[in-house]
Tab-separated table of C-alpha atoms in Angstrom:
chain	number	residue	atom	x	y	z
I	1	MET	CA	59.968	13.726	30.977
I	2	SER	CA	60.246	15.725	27.740
I	3	THR	CA	58.150	18.516	26.334
I	4	ILE	CA	57.755	19.389	22.660
I	5	LEU	CA	56.457	22.871	21.843
I	6	VAL	CA	55.443	23.507	18.226
I	7	ASN	CA	53.025	25.708	16.337
I	8	THR	CA	53.000	23.638	13.137
I	9	LEU	CA	53.519	19.970	12.342
I	10	THR	CA	54.465	19.201	8.736
I	11	GLY	CA	54.888	15.795	7.131
I	12	THR	CA	58.163	15.158	5.294
I	13	SER	CA	56.619	13.940	2.017
I	14	THR	CA	53.172	15.571	2.174
I	15	ALA	CA	52.776	18.749	4.219
I	16	GLY	CA	49.377	17.904	5.764
I	17	SER	CA	49.906	14.176	6.171
I	18	ILE	CA	51.590	12.805	9.295
I	19	VAL	CA	51.713	9.073	9.992
I	20	VAL	CA	51.520	7.956	13.626
I	21	THR	CA	52.578	4.478	14.740
I	22	GLY	CA	49.757	2.757	16.601
I	23	GLU	CA	49.650	0.498	19.606
I	24	GLY	CA	51.967	-2.508	19.354
I	25	ASN	CA	54.139	-0.708	16.775
I	26	SER	CA	52.680	-2.854	13.980
I	27	THR	CA	50.187	-0.439	12.382
I	28	THR	CA	50.089	3.210	11.434
I	29	THR	CA	47.353	5.794	11.139
I	30	ASN	CA	47.238	9.122	9.354
I	31	LEU	CA	46.844	11.888	11.936
I	32	GLN	CA	44.964	14.149	9.512
I	33	GLN	CA	42.394	11.440	8.691
I	34	GLY	CA	41.765	10.651	12.357
I	35	LEU	CA	40.829	14.153	13.478
I	36	ALA	CA	37.221	15.266	13.900
I	37	LYS	CA	36.556	17.876	11.218
I	38	ALA	CA	33.511	19.384	12.970
I	39	TRP	CA	31.436	18.954	16.130
I	40	LEU	CA	28.618	20.728	17.867
I	41	TYR	CA	26.568	20.773	21.023
I	42	GLY	CA	23.171	21.893	19.762
I	43	THR	CA	20.248	23.425	21.586
I	44	THR	CA	16.507	22.820	21.215
I	45	THR	CA	16.256	25.737	18.752
I	46	ALA	CA	19.133	24.906	16.340
I	47	GLY	CA	21.512	27.128	18.265
I	48	THR	CA	24.855	25.894	19.506
I	49	THR	CA	26.206	25.954	23.035
I	50	ASP	CA	29.666	25.137	21.689
I	51	SER	CA	31.040	23.991	18.342
I	52	PHE	CA	34.010	23.594	16.011
I	53	ASN	CA	33.778	24.298	12.253
I	54	VAL	CA	30.020	24.873	12.572
I	55	GLY	CA	28.285	28.136	11.705
I	56	SER	CA	24.630	29.022	11.951
I	57	GLY	CA	21.780	26.584	12.551
I	58	THR	CA	18.285	26.380	11.076
I	59	ASP	CA	15.224	25.015	12.872
I	60	HIS	CA	13.029	23.302	10.260
I	61	GLY	CA	10.380	22.254	12.793
I	62	THR	CA	10.146	20.016	15.833
I	63	GLY	CA	13.308	17.913	16.107
I	64	ASP	CA	14.547	18.832	12.605
I	65	TYR	CA	17.737	20.931	12.512
I	66	SER	CA	20.528	21.721	10.089
I	67	TYR	CA	23.836	23.503	10.661
I	68	SER	CA	26.224	24.974	8.129
I	69	PHE	CA	29.902	24.067	8.138
I	70	THR	CA	32.323	26.983	8.451
I	71	ASN	CA	34.663	25.061	6.115
I	72	ALA	CA	32.841	22.607	3.845
I	73	MET	CA	33.600	18.931	3.431
I	74	VAL	CA	34.855	17.658	0.065
I	75	ASN	CA	31.525	15.792	-0.478
I	76	ASN	CA	28.622	14.365	1.530
I	77	ASP	CA	30.369	11.036	2.201
I	78	TYR	CA	31.462	12.055	5.699
I	79	SER	CA	30.676	10.140	8.869
I	80	GLN	CA	28.179	11.780	11.211
I	81	SER	CA	27.665	10.422	14.697
I	82	GLY	CA	25.801	11.872	17.618
I	83	MET	CA	23.506	11.532	20.549
I	84	ALA	CA	20.422	13.225	21.939
I	85	SER	CA	19.967	14.275	25.534
I	86	SER	CA	17.616	11.906	27.337
I	87	THR	CA	16.288	11.099	30.775
I	88	ASP	CA	14.301	8.063	29.648
I	89	GLN	CA	16.708	6.375	27.141
I	90	ARG	CA	14.154	6.585	24.309
I	91	ARG	CA	15.505	9.529	22.311
I	92	ASN	CA	17.172	9.035	18.942
I	93	LEU	CA	19.308	11.217	16.692
I	94	THR	CA	19.485	10.369	12.993
I	95	GLN	CA	20.915	12.025	9.900
I	96	ASN	CA	18.339	13.798	7.738
I	97	THR	CA	19.416	12.585	4.283
I	98	ALA	CA	17.153	15.116	2.535
I	99	ARG	CA	19.046	18.073	4.072
I	100	TYR	CA	22.691	17.055	4.567
I	101	SER	CA	25.368	18.014	2.034
I	102	ALA	CA	29.065	18.833	1.789
I	103	SER	CA	28.265	22.152	3.476
I	104	THR	CA	25.507	21.133	5.916
I	105	ILE	CA	25.030	18.830	8.922
I	106	ALA	CA	21.388	17.722	9.232
I	107	VAL	CA	19.811	15.896	12.177
I	108	GLU	CA	16.399	14.679	13.242
I	109	LEU	CA	15.545	13.980	16.869
I	110	SER	CA	12.787	11.780	18.205
I	111	ASP	CA	11.485	10.447	21.509
I	112	ALA	CA	9.701	7.084	21.353
I	113	GLY	CA	9.148	7.597	17.609
I	114	SER	CA	7.755	11.150	17.760
I	115	ALA	CA	9.693	14.249	16.667
I	116	ASP	CA	11.177	15.954	19.706
I	117	ASP	CA	13.179	19.105	20.466
I	118	THR	CA	16.127	18.261	22.707
I	119	SER	CA	19.782	19.164	23.088
I	120	HIS	CA	22.164	17.052	21.031
I	121	CYS	CA	25.817	16.456	20.157
I	122	VAL	CA	27.190	15.635	16.683
I	123	THR	CA	30.733	14.807	15.497
I	124	ILE	CA	31.899	14.730	11.862
I	125	HIS	CA	34.814	12.742	10.431
I	126	GLY	CA	35.772	12.949	6.762
I	127	ASP	CA	37.735	15.084	4.282
I	128	LEU	CA	37.614	18.863	4.267
I	129	ALA	CA	37.341	20.535	0.863
């Protein structure tokens, strides 16, 4: 068994770009592109229990929250995925397209079609500015 201890990984041709060989040794992926750029575990009042690259939250009303990024994305073409806490499998989490931007995550939560305050988790993949 070997152990590698480093504080910084730097690509040889581009400092922030490291290519990793995938399963089967036939494909590669860019490590930088595969990392989550932000995530949060949100509360029922737009607070966060835990997060990465997420600042303050705003409660716009029942089930309607937005959170600011600590470090913005390059644009609003990032991928947002998430889930809402549920005991009855009827809750949904969707992106609020009227509120999201390169600097803001925006979610709407519902239970059986009605706006609902519930805890939720969101992960962001994309390019940081």
